[in-house]
XYZ file of C-alpha atoms in Angstrom:
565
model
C -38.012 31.237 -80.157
C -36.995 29.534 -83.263
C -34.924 31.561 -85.556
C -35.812 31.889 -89.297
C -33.433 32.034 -91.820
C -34.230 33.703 -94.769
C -34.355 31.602 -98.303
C -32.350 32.564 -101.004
C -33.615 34.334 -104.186
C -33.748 32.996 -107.571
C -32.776 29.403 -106.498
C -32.439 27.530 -109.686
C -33.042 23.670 -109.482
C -33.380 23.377 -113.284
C -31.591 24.433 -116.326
C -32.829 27.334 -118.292
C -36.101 26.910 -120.183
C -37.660 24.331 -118.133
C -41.523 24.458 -116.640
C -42.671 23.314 -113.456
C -45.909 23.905 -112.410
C -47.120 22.624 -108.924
C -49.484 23.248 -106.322
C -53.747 22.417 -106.463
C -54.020 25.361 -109.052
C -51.365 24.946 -111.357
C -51.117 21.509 -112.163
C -54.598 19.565 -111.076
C -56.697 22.038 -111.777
C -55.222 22.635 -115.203
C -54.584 19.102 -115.730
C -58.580 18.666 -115.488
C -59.545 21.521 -117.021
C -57.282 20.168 -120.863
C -59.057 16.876 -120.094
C -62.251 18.183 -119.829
C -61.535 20.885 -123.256
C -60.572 17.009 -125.154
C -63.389 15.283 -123.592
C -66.515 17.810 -125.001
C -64.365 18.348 -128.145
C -65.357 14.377 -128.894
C -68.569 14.603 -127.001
C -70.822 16.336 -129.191
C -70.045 13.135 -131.738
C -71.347 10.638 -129.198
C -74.286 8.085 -130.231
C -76.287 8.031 -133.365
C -77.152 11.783 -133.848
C -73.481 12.646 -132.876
C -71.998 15.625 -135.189
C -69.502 14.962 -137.790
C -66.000 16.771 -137.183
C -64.195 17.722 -140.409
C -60.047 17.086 -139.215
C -57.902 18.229 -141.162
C -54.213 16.096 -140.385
C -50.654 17.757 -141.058
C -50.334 16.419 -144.224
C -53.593 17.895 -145.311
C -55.620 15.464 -145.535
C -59.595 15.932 -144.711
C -61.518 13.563 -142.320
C -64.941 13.832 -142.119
C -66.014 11.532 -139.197
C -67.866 10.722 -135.558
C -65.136 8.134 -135.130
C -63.781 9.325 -131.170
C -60.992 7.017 -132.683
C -59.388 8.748 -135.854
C -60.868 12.521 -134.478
C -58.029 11.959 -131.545
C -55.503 10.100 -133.634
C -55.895 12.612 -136.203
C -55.642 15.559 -134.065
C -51.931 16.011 -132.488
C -52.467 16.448 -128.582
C -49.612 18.350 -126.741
C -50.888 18.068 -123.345
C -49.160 15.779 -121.036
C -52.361 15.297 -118.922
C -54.563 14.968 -122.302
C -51.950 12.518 -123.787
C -53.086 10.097 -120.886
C -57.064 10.181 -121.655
C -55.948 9.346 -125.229
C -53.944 6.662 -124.433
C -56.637 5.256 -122.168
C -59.111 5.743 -125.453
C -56.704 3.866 -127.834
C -55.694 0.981 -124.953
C -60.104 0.868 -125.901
C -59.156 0.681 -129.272
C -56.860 -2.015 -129.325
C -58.407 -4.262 -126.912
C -62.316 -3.991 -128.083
C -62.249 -1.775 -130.967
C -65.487 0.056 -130.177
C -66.674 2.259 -127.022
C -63.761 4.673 -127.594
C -65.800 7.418 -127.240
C -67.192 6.160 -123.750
C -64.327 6.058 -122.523
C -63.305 9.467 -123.630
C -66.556 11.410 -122.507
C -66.767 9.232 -118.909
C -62.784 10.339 -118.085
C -63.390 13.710 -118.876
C -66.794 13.786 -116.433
C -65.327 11.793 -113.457
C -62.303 14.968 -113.701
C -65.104 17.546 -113.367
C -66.943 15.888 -110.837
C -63.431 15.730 -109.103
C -62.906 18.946 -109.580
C -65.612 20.385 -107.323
C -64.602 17.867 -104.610
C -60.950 19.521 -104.602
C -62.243 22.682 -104.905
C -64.080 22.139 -101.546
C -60.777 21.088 -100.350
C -60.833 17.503 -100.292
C -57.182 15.537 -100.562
C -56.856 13.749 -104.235
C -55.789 10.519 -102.411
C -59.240 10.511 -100.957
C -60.882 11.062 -104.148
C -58.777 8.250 -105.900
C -59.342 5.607 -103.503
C -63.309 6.685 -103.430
C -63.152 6.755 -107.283
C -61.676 2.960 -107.536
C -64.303 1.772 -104.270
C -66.329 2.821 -107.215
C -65.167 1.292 -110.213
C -65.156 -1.747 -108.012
C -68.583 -1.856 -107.209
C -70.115 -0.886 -110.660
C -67.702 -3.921 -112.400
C -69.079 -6.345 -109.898
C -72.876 -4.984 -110.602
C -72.432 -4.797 -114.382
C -71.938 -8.570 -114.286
C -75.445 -8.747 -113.136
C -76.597 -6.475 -115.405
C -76.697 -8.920 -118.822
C -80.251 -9.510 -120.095
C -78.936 -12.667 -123.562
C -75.778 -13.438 -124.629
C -75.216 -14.340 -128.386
C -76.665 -17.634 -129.094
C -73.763 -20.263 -129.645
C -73.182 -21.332 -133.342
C -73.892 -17.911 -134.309
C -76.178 -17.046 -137.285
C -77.210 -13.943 -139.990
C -79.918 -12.490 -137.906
C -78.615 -12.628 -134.440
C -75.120 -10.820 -135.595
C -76.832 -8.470 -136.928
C -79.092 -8.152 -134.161
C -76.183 -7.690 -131.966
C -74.255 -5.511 -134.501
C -76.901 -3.319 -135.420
C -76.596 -0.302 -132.218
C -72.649 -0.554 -132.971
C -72.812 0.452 -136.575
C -75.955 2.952 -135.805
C -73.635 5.126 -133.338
C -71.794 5.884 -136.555
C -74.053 5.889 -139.292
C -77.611 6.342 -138.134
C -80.355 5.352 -140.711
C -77.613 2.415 -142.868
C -77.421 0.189 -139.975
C -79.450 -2.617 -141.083
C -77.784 -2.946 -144.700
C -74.131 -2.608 -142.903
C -75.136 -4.769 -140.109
C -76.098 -7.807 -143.353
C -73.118 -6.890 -144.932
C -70.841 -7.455 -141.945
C -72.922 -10.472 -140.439
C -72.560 -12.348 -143.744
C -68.878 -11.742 -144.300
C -68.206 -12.368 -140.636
C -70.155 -16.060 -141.013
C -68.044 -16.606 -144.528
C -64.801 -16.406 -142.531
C -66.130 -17.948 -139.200
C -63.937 -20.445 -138.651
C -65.121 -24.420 -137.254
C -64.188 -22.940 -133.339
C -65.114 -19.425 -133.299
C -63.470 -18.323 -130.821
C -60.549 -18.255 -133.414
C -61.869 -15.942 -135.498
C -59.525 -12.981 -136.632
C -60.797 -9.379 -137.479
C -57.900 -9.367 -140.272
C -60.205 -12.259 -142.969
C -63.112 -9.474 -143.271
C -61.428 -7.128 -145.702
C -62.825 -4.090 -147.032
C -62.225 -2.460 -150.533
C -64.532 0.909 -151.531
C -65.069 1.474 -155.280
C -66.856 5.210 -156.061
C -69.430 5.329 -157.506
C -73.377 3.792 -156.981
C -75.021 3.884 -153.276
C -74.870 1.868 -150.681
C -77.518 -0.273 -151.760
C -74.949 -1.423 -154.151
C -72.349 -2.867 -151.970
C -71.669 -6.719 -152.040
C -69.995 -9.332 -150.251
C -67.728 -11.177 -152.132
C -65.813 -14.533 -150.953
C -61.970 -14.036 -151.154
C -59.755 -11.514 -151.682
C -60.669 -8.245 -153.627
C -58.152 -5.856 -155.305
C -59.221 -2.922 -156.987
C -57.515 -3.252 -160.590
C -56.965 -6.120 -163.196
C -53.777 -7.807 -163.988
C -51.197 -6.525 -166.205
C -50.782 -8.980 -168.870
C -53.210 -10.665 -171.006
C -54.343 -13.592 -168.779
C -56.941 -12.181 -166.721
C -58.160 -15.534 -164.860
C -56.788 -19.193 -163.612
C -58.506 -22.016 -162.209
C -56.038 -24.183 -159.086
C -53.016 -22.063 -159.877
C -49.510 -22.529 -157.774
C -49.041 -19.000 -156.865
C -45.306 -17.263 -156.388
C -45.209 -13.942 -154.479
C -42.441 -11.139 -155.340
C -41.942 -8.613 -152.759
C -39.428 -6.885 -155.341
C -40.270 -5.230 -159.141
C -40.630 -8.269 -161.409
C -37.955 -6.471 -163.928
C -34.212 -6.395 -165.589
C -32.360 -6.014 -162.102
C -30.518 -2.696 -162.578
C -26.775 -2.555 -160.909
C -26.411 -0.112 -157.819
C -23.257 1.651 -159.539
C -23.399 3.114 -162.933
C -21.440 1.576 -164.992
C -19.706 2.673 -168.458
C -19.945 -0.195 -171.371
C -17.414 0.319 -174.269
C -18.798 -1.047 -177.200
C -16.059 -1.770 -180.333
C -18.201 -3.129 -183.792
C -21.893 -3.455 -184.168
C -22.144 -7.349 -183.506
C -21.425 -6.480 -180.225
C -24.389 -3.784 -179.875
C -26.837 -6.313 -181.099
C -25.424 -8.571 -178.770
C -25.501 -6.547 -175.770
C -29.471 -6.211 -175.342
C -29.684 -9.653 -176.563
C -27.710 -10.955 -173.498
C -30.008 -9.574 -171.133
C -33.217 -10.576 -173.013
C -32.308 -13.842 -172.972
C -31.049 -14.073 -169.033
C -34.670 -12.421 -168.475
C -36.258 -15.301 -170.654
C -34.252 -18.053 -168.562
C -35.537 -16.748 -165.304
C -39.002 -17.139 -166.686
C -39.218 -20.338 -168.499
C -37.552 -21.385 -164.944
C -40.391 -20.364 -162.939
C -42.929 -21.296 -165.936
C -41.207 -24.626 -165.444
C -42.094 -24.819 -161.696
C -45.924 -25.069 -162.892
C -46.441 -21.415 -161.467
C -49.382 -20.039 -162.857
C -50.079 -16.644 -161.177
C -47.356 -13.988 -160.164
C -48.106 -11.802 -157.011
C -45.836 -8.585 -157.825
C -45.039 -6.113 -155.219
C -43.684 -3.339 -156.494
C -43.073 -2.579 -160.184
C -43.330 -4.744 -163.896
C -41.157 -4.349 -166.314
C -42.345 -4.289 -170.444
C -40.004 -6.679 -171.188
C -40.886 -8.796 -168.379
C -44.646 -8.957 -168.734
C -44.053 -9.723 -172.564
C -42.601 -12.380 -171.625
C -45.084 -13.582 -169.088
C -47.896 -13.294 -171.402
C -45.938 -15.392 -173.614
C -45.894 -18.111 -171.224
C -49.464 -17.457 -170.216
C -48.622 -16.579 -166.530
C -51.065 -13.757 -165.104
C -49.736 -11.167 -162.860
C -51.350 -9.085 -160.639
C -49.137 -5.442 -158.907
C -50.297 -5.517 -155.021
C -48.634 -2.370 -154.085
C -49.451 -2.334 -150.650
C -47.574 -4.489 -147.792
C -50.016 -5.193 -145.712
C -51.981 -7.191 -148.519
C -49.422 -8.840 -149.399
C -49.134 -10.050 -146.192
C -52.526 -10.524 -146.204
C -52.454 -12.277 -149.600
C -49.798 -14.781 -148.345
C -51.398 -16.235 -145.738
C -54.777 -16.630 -147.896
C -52.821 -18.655 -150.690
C -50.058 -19.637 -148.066
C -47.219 -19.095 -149.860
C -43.299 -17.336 -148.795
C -43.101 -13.817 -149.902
C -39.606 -14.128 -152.081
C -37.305 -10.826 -152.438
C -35.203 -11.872 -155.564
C -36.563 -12.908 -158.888
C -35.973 -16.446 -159.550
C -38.179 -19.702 -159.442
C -39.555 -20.678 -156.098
C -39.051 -24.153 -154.240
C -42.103 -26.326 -153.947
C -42.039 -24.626 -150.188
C -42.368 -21.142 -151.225
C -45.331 -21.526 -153.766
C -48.947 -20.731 -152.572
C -51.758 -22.256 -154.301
C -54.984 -20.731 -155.004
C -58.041 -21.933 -156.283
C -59.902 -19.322 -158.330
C -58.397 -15.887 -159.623
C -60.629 -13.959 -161.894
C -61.063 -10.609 -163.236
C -65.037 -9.394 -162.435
C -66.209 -6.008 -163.077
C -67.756 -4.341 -160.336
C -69.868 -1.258 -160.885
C -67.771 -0.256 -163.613
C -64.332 -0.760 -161.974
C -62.262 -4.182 -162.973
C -61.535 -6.071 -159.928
C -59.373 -9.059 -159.366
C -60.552 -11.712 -156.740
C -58.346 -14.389 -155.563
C -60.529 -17.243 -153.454
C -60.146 -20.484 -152.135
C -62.978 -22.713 -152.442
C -64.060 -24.612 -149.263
C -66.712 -27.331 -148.707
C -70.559 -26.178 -148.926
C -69.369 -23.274 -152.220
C -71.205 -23.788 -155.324
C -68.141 -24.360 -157.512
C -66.820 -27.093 -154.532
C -65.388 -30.097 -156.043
C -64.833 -32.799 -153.511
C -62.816 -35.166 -155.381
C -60.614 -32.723 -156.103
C -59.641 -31.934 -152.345
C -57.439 -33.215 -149.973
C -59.015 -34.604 -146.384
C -57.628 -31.979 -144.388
C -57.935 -28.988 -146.555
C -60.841 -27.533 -144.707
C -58.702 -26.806 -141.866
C -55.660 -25.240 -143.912
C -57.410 -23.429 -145.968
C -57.715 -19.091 -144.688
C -60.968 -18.351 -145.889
C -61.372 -14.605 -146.578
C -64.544 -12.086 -147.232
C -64.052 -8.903 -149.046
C -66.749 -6.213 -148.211
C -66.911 -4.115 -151.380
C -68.384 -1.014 -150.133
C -70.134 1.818 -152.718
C -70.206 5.248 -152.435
C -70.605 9.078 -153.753
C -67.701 10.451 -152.067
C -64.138 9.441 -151.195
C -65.341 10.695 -147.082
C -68.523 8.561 -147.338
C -66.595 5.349 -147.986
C -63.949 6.048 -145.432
C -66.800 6.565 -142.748
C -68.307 3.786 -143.818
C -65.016 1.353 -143.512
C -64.893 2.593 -140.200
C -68.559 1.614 -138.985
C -67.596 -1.577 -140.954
C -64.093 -2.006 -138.991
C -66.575 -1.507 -135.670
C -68.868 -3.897 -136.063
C -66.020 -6.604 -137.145
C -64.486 -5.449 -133.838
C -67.886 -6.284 -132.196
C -68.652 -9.611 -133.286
C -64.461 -10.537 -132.360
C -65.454 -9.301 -128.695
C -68.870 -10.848 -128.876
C -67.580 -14.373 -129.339
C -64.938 -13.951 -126.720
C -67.943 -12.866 -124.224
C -71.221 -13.256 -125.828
C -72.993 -11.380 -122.821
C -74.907 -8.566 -123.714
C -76.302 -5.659 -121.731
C -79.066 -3.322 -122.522
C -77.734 -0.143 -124.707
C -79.480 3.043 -124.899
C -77.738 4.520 -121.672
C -80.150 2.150 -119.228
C -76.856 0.267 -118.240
C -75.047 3.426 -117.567
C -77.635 4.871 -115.760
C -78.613 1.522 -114.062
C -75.231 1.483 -112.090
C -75.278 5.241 -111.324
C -78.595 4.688 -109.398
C -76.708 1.635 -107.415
C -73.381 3.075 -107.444
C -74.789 6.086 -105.253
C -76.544 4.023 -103.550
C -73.601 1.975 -102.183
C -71.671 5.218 -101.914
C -74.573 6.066 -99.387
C -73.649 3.472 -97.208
C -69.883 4.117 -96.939
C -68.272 5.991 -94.061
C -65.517 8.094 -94.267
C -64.350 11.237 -97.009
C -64.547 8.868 -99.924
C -68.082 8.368 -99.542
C -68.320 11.643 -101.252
C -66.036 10.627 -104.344
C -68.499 7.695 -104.861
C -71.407 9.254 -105.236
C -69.408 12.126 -107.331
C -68.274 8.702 -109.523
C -71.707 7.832 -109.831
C -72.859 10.877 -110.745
C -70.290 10.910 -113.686
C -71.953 7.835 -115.455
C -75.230 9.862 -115.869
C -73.098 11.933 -118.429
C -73.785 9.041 -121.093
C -78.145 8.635 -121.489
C -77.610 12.778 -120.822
C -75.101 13.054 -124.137
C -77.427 10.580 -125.881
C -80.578 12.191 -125.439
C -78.783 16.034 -125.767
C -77.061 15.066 -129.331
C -80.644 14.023 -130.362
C -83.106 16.234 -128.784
C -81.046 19.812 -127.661
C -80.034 20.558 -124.210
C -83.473 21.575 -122.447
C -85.744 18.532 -123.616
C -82.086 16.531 -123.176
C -82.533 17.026 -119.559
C -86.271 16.263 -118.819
C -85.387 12.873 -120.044
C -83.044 11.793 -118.257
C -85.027 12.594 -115.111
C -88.286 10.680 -116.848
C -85.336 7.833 -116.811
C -84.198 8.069 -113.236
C -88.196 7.901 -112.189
C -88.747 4.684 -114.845
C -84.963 2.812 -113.141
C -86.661 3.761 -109.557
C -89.753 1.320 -110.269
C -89.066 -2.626 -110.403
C -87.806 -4.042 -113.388
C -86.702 -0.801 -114.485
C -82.981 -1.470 -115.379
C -83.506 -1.960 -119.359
C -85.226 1.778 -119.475
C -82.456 3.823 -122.117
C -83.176 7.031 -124.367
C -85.112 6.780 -127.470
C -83.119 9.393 -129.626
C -86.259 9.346 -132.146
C -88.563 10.200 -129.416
C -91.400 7.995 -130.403
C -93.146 9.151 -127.105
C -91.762 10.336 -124.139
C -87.904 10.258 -124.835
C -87.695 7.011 -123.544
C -87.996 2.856 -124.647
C -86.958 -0.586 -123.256
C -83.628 -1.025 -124.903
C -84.459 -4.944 -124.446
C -87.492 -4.913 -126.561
C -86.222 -2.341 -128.935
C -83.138 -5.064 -129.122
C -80.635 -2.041 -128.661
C -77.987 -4.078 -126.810
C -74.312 -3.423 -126.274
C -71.440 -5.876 -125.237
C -70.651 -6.047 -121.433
C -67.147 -6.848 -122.114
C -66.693 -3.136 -123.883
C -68.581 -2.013 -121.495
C -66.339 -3.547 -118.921
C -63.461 -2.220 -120.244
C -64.863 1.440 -120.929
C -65.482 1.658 -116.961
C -62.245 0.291 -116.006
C -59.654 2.600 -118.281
C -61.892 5.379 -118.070
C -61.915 5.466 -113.866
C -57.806 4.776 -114.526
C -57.031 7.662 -116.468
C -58.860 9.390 -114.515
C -57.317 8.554 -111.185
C -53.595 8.633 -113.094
C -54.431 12.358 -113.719
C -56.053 12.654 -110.152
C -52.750 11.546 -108.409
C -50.574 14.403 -110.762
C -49.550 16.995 -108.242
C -46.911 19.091 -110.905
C -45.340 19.079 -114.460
C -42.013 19.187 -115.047
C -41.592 20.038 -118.544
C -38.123 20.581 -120.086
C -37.442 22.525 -123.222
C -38.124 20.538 -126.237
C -34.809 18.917 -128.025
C -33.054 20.608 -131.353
C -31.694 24.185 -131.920
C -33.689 27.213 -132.842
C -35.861 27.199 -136.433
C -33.817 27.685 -139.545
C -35.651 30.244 -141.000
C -37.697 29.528 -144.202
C -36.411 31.606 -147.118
C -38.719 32.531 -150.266
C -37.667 30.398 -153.093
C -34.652 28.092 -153.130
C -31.519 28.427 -150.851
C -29.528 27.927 -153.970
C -30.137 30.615 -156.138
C -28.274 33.587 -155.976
């Protein structure tokens, strides 16, 4: 008989004020249960009738928005096993811009579906290797799945075609007018090969005021306020950029000057007016034009510009000055002094325009097939040099209207960037979705073994999509007769393009091909694929180890300042 020796008490494996939870209950089961409390947080914002959330950050500011995308970036998620779905969602982000959501709302199902399975007492490995059998299977049919792709030189209507079910999951009823405005910009920047076409060209600047109906495209580069000095426009300028404050450079000491007679006060400011004036008439000299300022400009300074009839413009933010410097392709310069023939940008048009009110400043470059194109002017190559960029100036009532806006406007850029990488396109509507449930189980059917059972369960899990779709339009009760009048309508032949019709027109349900309600397989693709990861990377969790967060206890706050006695 085997003797047992009994364990010792209190064993202590960590230092003081450590976690560790293990076991089925602790961990797992907890794990899945956060994911699935972040996953319906986002999923009553899914699809066109999705609710608005109203986030309010740590530095107070408001968000009003059905973007998955900001709501989770917005939001500061402690959970170690809810960190992972929103790194899964913003690995979505980054590498198709759109579907976030998806990808959110189809992790957080697969977990639940899970769930039961290791309830009835089935081994997580199993479940994991049945989930990926899955993933497998539904990538391979998905490829089969595309009904067009985007025709090749792409034009107007059939971006916006493609654009239109994009911008309508985030605002339903402006899709057409932000599906133009996005088409045209996107064709203004579309370079000769396509395929080289970068998100960054379509820039968008929101002015209050006006409706939508009043937003414009306009060629080039927009910034919201006029120059400083007088000169307000220039035709084929040389452009210099300053990422410093176009001023009298100030010392980094303080320093003490001892001043004996008067001559020598007069003389003083003089000195500096006139090494201020040099630096000028050198760079007036260099045949610059147009001054790019990035931070601030001086009064003395800008008198002296207007003197030598040299606009300048204050771009206070680094990114569009970055932005700026590739358009006019010039070397962003940190001191103050002339540039070399190297450094200088050139730009063809800047102009001051009013704009609903507001003064704007556009800076374009004109290419071949513009109405102010002047071909004897231009070199034989410059077609290819030139950055061509398209401003979307976007109108609005409310400071929260044009943010939400940008965002449906970054989406659909991010579509038509993914749709001429991979111009396939499968039917939207939640008829792909539920398409590959109905084949997914059916292949799961077929298999033998324990992970037969975390197929079907994976399967199952897709059908949460046309069921959020047709709940966030219709409620809960009629949400769920549809989606059984759309298993019934994928049973018959030549039922794969059947999807939800969230106006319901008739019975809840339309072709999503005739309707032209099409998504892109490639976000689709990826949706599946980081979605079944995160959830099998939360699946294969068996405990936490958490240790106690770094820095002291809280200084406590004290009313009014610690200094006063």
């Amino acid at each position: 008989m085997s003797l047992k020796v009994p364990k010792a008490q209190n064993l202590q494996l960590f230092k003081d004020g450590y976690k560790h939870l293990q076991g089925l209950e602790d961990a797992v089961l907890r794990n899945i249960q956060a994911v699935s409390e972040l996953s319906d947080l986002v999923r009553t914002s899914f699809g066109p009738n999705g609710r608005n959330k109203l986030v309010i950050n740590h530095l107070g500011k408001v968000f009003v928005t059905s973007d998955a995308a900001t709501i989770i970036r917005e939001i500061e998620v402690v959970h170690p096993a809810a960190k992972l779905l929103v790194m899964a969602s913003q690995a979505q982000e980054a590498e198709m811009g759109d579907s976030t959501n998806t990808v959110m709302i189809l992790a957080g199902e697969m977990l639940k579906r899970a769930e039961q399975l290791l309830v009835m007492g089935l081994h997580p490995s199993e479940i994991i290797k049945g989930y990926e059998l899955a993933s497998t299977k539904a990538l391979a049919e998905l490829e089969t799945l595309s009904t067009s792709s985007l025709p090749t030189p792409p034009t107007r209507t059939t971006l916006a075609t493609a654009l239109k079910p994009a911008i309508a999951s985030k605002q339903y009823g402006y899709e057409d007018q932000l599906a133009n405005l996005v088409a045209e910009a996107a064709l203004t920047v579309m370079p000769p090969n396509p395929k080289n076409f970068n998100v960054d060209n379509v820039r968008v600047v929101k002015i209050m005021g006006g409706s939508l109906a009043g937003s414009t495209v306009v060629r080039g580069m927009v910034f919201g306020r006029e120059p400083e000095g007088i000169v307000k426009n220039a035709k084929k300028a040389k452009v210099a950029v300053y990422t410093c404050g176009v001023d009298i450079s100030q010392t980094e000491t303080k320093g003490t000057v001892l001043i004996k007679s008067a001559d020598e006060m007069l003389n003083f400011t003089r000195g500096e007016e006139k090494h201020l004036e040099k630096i000028f008439q050198e760079i007036a000299d260099s045949g610059v034009k147009v001054i790019i300022a990035g931070s601030t400009v001086g009064e003395l300074a800008l008198h002296y510009l207007n003197r030598m009839n040299i606009a300048v413009l204050k771009v206070l933010s680094k990114f569009d000055l970055r932005r700026l410097c590739r358009v006019v392709n010039a070397t962003p310069l940190a001191r103050l002094g002339a540039p070399t023939p190297e450094e200088a940008g050139f730009v063809d048009v800047f102009e001051t325009t009013e704009i609903g009110g507001d003064r704007v400043t556009v800076l374009r470059q004109v290419v071949e097939g513009d109405p102010d194109y002047d071909p004897s002017s231009a070199a034989p190559d410059a077609r290819s040099e030139k950055t061509r960029t398209a401003t979307i100036v976007l109108r609005g009532a409310t400071q929260n209207r044009l943010d939400d806006l940008e965002r449906a406007v970054d989406d659909g850029v991010n579509v038509i960037k993914a749709l001429l990488k991979d111009p396939r396109l499968v039917p939207g509507a939640g008829a792909t979705e539920l398409e590959l449930a109905k084949r997914v189980e059916a292949y799961g059917s077929g298999l033998k073994g324990l992970s037969q059972h975390a197929v079907r369960r994976w399967a199952q899990a897709l059908e949460v999509i046309p069921r959020t779709l047709a709940e966030n339009a219709l409620g809960g009760g009629e949400g769920n007769e549809v989606v059984s009048r759309l298993w019934a309508k994928h049973e018959g032949p030549g039922g794969e393009a059947w999807g939800v019709d969230v106006e319901e027109e008739t019975d809840g349900t339309l072709l999503a091909t005739e309707r032209q309600i099409l998504d892109s397989l490639a976000a689709k693709h990826w949706a599946i694929k980081l979605a079944t990861e995160a959830a099998t990377s939360v699946l294969s969790v068996d405990s936490i180890i958490m240790s106690r967060p770094a820095g002291g206890p809280k200084i406590p706050q004290q009313s009014g300042n610690w200094d006063e006695d």
